[in-house]
PDB file of C-alpha atoms in Angstrom:
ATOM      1  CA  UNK J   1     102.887 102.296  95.324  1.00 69.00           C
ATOM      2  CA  UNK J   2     104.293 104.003  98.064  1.00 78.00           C
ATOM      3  CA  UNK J   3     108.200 104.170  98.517  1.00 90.00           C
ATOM      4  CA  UNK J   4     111.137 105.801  99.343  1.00 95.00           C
ATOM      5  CA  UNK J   5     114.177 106.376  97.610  1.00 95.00           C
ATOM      6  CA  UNK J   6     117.939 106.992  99.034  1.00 95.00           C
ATOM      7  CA  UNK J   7     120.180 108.239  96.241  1.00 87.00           C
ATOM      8  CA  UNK J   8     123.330 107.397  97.476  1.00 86.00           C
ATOM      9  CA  UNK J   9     123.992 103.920  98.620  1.00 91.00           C
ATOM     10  CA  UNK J  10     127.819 103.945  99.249  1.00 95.00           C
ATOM     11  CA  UNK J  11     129.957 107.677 100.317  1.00 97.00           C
ATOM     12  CA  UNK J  12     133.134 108.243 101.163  1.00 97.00           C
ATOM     13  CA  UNK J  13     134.288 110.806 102.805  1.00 97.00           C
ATOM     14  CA  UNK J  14     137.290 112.529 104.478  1.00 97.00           C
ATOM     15  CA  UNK J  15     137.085 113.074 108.247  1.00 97.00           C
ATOM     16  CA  UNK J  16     135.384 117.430 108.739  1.00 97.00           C
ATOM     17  CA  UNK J  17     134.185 117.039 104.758  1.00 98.00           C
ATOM     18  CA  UNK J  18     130.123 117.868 105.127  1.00 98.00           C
ATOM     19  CA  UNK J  19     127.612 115.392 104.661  1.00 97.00           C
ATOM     20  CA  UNK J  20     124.148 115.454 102.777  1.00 97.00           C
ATOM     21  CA  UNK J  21     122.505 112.241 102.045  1.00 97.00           C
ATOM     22  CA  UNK J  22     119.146 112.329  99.663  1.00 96.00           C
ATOM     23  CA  UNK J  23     115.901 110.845 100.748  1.00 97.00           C
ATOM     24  CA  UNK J  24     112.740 111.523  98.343  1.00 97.00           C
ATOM     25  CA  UNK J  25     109.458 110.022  98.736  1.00 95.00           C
ATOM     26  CA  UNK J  26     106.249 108.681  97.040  1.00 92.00           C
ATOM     27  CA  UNK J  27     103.270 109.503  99.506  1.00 83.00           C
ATOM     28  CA  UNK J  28      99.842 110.360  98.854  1.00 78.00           C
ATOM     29  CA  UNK J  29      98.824 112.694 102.051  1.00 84.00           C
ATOM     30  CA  UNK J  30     100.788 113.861 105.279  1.00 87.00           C
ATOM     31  CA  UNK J  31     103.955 111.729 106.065  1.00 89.00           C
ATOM     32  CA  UNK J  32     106.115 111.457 109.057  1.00 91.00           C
ATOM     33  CA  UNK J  33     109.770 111.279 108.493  1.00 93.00           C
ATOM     34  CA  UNK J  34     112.737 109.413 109.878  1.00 95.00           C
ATOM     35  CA  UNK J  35     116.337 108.656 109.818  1.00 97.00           C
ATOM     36  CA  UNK J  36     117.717 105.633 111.811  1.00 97.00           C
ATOM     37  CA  UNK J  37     121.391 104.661 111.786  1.00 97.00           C
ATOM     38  CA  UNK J  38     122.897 101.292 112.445  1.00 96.00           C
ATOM     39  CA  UNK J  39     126.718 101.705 113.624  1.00 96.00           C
ATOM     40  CA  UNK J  40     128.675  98.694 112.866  1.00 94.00           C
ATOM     41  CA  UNK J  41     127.328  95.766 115.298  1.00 91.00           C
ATOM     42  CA  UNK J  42     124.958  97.830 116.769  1.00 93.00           C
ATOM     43  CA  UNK J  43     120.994  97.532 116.525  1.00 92.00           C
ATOM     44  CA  UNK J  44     119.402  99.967 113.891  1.00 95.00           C
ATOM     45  CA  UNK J  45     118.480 103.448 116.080  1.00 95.00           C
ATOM     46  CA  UNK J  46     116.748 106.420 115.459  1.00 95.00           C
ATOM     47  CA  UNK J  47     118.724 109.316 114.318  1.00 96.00           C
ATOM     48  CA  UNK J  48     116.186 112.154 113.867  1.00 95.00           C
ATOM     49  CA  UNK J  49     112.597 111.921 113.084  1.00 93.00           C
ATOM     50  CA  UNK J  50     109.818 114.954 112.023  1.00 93.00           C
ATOM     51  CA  UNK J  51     106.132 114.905 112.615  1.00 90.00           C
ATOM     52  CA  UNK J  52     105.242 118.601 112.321  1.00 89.00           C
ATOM     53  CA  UNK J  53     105.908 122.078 112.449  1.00 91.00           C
ATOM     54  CA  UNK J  54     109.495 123.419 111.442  1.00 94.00           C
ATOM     55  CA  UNK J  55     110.649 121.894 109.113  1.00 95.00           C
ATOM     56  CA  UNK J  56     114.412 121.768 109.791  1.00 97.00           C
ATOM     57  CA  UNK J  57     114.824 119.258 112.548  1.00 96.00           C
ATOM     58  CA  UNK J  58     117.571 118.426 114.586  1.00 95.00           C
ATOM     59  CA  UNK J  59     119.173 114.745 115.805  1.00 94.00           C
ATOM     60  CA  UNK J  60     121.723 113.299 117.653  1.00 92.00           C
ATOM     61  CA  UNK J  61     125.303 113.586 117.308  1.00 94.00           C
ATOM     62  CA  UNK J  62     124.877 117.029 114.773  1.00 95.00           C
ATOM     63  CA  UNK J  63     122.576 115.661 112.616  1.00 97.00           C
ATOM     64  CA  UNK J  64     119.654 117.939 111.087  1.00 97.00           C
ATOM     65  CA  UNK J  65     117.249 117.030 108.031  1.00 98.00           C
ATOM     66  CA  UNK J  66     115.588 119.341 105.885  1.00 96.00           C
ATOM     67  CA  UNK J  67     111.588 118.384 105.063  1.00 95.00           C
ATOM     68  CA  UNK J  68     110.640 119.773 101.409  1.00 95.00           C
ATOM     69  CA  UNK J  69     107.262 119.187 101.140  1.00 93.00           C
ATOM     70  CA  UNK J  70     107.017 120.586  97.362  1.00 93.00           C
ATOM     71  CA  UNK J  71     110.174 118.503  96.533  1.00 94.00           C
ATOM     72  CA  UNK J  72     108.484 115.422  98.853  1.00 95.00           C
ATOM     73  CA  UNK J  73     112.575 115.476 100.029  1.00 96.00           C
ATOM     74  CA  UNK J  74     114.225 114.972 103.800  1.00 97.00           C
ATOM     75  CA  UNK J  75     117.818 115.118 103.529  1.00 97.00           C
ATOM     76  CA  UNK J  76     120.088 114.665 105.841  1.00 97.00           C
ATOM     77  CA  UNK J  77     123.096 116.676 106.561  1.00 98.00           C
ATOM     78  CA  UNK J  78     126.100 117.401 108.755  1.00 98.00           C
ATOM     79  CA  UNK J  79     128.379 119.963 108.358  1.00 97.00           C
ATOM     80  CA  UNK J  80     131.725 117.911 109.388  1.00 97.00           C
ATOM     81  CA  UNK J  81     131.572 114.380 109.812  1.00 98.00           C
ATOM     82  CA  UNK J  82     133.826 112.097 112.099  1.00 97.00           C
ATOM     83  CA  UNK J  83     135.354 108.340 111.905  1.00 97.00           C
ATOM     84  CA  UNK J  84     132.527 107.345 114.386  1.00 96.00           C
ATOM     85  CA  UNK J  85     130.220 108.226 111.955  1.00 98.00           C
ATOM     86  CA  UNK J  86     131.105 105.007 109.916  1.00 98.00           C
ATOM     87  CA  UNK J  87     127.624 103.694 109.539  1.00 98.00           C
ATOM     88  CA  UNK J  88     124.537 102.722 107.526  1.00 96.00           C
ATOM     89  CA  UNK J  89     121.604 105.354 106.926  1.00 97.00           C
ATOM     90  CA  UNK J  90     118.252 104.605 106.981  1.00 97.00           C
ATOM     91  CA  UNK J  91     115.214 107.072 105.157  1.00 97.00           C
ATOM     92  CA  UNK J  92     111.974 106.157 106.606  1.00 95.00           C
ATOM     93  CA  UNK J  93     108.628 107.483 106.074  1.00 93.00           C
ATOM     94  CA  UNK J  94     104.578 106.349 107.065  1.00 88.00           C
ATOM     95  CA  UNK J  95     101.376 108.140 106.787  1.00 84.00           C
ATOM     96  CA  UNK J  96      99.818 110.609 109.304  1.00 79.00           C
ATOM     97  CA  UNK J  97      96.682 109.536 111.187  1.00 72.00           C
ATOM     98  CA  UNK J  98      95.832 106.226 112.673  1.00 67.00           C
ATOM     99  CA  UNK J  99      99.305 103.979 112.040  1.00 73.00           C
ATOM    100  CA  UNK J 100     100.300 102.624 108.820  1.00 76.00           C
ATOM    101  CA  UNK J 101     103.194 100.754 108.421  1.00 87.00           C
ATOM    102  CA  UNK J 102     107.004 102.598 108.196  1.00 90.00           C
ATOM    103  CA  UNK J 103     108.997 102.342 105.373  1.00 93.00           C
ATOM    104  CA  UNK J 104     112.177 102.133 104.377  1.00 95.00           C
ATOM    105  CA  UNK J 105     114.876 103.278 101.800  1.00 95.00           C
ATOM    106  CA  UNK J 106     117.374 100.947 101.057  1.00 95.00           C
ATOM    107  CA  UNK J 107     119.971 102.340 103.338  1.00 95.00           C
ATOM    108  CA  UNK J 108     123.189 104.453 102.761  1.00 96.00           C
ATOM    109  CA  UNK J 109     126.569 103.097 103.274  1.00 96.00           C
ATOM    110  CA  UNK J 110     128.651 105.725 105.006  1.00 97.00           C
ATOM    111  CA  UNK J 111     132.506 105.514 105.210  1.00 98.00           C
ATOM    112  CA  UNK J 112     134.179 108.335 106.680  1.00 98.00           C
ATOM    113  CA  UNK J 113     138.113 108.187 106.019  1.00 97.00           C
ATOM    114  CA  UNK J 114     140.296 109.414 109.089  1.00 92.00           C
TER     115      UNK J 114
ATOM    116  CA  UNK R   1     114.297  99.706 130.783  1.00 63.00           C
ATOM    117  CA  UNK R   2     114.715  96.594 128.608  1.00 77.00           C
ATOM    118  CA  UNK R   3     114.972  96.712 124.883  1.00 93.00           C
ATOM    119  CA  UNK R   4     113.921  94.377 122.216  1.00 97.00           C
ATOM    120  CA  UNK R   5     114.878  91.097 122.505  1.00 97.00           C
ATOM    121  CA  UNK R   6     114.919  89.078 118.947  1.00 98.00           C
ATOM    122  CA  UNK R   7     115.861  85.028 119.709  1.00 97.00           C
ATOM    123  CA  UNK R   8     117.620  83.527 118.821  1.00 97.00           C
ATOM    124  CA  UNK R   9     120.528  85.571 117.126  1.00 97.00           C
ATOM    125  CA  UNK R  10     122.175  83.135 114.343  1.00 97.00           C
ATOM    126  CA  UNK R  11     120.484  79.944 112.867  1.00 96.00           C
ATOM    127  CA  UNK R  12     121.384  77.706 110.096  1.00 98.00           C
ATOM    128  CA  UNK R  13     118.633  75.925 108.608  1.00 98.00           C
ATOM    129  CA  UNK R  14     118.115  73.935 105.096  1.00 98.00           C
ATOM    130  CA  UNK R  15     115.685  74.419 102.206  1.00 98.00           C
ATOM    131  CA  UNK R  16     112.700  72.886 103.085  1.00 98.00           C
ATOM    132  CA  UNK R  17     112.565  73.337 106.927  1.00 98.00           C
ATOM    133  CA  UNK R  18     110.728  75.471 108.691  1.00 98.00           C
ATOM    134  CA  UNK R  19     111.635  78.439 111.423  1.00 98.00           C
ATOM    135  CA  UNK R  20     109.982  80.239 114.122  1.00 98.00           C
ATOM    136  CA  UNK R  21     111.654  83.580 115.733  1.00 98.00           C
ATOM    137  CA  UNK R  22     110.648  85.342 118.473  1.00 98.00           C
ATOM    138  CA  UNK R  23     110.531  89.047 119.745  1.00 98.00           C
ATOM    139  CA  UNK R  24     109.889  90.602 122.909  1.00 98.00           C
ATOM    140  CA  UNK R  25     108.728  94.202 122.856  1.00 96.00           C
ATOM    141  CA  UNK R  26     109.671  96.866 125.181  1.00 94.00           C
ATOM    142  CA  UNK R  27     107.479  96.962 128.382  1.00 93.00           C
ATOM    143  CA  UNK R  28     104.201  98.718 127.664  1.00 89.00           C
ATOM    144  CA  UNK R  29     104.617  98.586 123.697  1.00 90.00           C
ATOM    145  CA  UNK R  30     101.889  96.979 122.150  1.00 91.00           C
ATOM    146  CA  UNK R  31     102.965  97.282 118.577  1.00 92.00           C
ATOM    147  CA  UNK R  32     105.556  94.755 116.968  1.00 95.00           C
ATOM    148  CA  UNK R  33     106.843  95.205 113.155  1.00 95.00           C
ATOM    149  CA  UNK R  34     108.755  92.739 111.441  1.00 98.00           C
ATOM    150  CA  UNK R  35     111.524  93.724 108.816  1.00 98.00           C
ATOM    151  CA  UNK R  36     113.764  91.218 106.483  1.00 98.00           C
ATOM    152  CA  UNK R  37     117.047  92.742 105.544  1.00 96.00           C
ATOM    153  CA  UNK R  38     119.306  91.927 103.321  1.00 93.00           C
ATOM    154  CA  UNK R  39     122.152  93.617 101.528  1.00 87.00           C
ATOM    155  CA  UNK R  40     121.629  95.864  98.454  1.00 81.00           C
ATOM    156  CA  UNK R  41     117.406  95.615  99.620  1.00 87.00           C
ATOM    157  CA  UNK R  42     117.848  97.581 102.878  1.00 90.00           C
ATOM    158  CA  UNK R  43     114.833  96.323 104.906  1.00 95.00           C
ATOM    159  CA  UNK R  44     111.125  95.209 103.713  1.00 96.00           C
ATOM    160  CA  UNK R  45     108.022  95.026 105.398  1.00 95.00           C
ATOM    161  CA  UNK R  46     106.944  91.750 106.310  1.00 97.00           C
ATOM    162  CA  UNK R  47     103.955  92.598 108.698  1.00 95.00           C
ATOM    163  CA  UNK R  48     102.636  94.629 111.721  1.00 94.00           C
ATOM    164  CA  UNK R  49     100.932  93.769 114.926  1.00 94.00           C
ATOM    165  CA  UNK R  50      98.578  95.436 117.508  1.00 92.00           C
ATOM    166  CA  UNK R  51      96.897  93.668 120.239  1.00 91.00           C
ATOM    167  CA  UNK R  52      96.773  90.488 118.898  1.00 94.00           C
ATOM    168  CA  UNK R  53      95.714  91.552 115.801  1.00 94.00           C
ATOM    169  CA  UNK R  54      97.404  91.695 112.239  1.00 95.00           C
ATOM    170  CA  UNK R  55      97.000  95.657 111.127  1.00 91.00           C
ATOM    171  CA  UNK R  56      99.597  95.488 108.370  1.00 90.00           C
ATOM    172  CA  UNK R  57     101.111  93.005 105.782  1.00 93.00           C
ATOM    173  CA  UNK R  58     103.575  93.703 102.969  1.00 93.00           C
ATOM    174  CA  UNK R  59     104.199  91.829  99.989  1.00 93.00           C
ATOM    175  CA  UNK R  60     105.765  88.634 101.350  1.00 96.00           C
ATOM    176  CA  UNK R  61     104.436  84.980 100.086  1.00 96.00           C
ATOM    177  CA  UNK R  62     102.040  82.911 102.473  1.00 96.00           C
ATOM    178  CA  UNK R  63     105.091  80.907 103.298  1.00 97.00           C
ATOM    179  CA  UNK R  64     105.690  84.079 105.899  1.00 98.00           C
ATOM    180  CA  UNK R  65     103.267  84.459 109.133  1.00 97.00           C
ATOM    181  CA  UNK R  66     103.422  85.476 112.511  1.00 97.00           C
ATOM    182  CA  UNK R  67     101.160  86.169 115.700  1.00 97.00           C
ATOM    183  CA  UNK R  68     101.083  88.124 118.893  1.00 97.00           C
ATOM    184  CA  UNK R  69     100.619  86.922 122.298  1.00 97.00           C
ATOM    185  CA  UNK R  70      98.910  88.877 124.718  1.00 95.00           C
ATOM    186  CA  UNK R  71     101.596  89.913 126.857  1.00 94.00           C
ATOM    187  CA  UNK R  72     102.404  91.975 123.195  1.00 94.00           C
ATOM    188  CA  UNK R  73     105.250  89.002 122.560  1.00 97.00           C
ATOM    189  CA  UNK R  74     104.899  88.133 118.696  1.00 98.00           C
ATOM    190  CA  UNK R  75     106.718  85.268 116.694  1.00 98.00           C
ATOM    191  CA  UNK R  76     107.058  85.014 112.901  1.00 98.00           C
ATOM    192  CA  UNK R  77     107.251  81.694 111.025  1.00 98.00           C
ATOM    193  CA  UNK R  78     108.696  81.133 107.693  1.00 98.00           C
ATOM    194  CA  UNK R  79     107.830  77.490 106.539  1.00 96.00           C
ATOM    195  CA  UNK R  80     109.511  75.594 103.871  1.00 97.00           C
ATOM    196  CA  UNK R  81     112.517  77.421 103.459  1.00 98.00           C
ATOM    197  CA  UNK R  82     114.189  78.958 100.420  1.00 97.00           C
ATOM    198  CA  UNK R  83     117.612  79.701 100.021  1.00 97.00           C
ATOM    199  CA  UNK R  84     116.713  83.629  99.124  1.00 96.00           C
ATOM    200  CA  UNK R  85     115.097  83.798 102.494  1.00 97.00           C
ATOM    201  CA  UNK R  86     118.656  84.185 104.361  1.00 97.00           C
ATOM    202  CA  UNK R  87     118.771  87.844 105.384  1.00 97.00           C
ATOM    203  CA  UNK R  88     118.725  88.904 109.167  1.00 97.00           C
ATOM    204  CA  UNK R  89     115.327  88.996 110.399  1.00 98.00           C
ATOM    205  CA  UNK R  90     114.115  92.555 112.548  1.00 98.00           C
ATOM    206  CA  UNK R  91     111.496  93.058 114.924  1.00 97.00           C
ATOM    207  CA  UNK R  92     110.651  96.620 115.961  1.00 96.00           C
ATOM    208  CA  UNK R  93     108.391  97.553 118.284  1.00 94.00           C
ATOM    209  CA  UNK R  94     106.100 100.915 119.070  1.00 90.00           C
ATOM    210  CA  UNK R  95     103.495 102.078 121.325  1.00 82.00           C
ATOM    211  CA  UNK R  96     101.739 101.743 117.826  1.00 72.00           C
ATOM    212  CA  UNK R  97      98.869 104.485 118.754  1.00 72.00           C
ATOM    213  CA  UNK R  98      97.543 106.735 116.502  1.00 62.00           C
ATOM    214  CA  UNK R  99     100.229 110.063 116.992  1.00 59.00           C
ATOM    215  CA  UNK R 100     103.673 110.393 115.279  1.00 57.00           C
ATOM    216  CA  UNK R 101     105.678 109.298 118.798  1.00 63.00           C
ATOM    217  CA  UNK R 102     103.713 106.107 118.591  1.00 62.00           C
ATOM    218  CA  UNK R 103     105.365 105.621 115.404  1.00 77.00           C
ATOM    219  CA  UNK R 104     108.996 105.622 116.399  1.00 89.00           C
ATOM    220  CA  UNK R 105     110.156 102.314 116.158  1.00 93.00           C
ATOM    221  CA  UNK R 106     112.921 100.739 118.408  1.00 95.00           C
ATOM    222  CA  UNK R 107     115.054  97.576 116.654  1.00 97.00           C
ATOM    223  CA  UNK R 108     116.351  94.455 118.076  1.00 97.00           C
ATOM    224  CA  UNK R 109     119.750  92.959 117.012  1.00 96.00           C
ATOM    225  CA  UNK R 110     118.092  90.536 114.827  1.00 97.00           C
ATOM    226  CA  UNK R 111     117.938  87.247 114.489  1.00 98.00           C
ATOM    227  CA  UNK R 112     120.456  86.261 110.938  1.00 97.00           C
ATOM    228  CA  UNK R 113     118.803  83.280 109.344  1.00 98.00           C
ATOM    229  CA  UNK R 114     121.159  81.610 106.845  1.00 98.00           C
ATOM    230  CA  UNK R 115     119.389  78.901 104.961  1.00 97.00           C
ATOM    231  CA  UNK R 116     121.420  76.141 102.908  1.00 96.00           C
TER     232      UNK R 116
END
């Protein structure tokens, strides 16, 4: 079956400490790739997302994500994280061509520590 | 423009009862997903649809259904209630065309379902 898996479910980290959070995959075929973040008492949001082409992508707020296709990976990374981003991270993948449903890892807690 | 609007936001119902939420999409989307999330599961697919028309379904019981009006408005129903079926309820909707933009998916608040 087709899922996604998020390594990490609960960092802590200092306030300018760099961030990577693991996102691997179980697809059969071409995938599109997200990652949506849901600040505290806000609605979930899109954070990045790839389709195509390079395969280093860039988001909001400093975020970038790495697509692997050999390692079926999209990571995502910041070099030095702040308090605001306190949130949860969400992996999210569906199939190319026509629409098939998105889904989702089970999330990543992040704390950042001032 | 207007964003997703889940109603209502908090209900308390009991095992055995029935519920009925409802989602408006953004103007012009024509796609509507619904999520259940709860902690330590992040969110799982309950279904998808398009025009009226179921396109996906995960792997939720029968107990779980939902429909789309034509103005793109969808509702889900979840009919005699279990207490495992508190989470907070998501509806996302997409322009749900064939294309990775149509796939982005933009989230309501939720509607948090807490069943006794």
């Amino acid at each position: 079956a087709q899922s996604v898996s998020q390594h990490n479910h609960h960092v802590i980290l200092s306030e300018a400490a760099s961030l990577e959070l693991g996102c691997n995959y179980s697809y059969g075929g071409t995938v599109n790739l997200f990652w949506y973040v849901q600040y505290p008492g806000q609605h979930l949001q899109l954070l990045l997302k790839y389709f195509s082409g390079d395969p280093l992508v860039k988001g909001i707020k400093g975020f970038e994500a790495e697509f692997i296709k050999s390692k079926f990976s999209f990571n995502l990374r910041k070099p030095s994280v702040q308090w605001s981003d306190t949130a949860e991270y969400f992996c999210a993948v569906n199939l190319s061509g026509g629409y098939q449903k998105v889904t989702f890892g089970i999330g990543t807690k992040l704390q950042v520590i001032p | 423009k207007a964003g997703v609007t889940q109603t209502p936001r908090y209900l308390i119902k009991t095992r055995g009862q029935q519920v009925t939420l409802s989602c408006s999409p953004i103007s012009g989307h024509r796609s509507v997903s619904w999520y259940q999330q709860t902690p330590g599961q992040g969110l799982q697919f309950l279904f998808e649809y398009f025009s009226e028309t179921q396109r996906n379904k995960g792997n939720f019981p029968g107990r779980f259904s939902g429909r789309q009006f034509s103005n793109s408005r969808s509702e889900m129903n979840v009919s005699t209630l279990e207490l495992g079926d508190s989470a907070l309820y998501l509806c996302a909707s997409s322009a749900g065309l064939a294309g990775g933009g149509a796939n982005v998916l933009t989230f309501g608040a939720g509607s948090r379902l807490t069943v006794l």
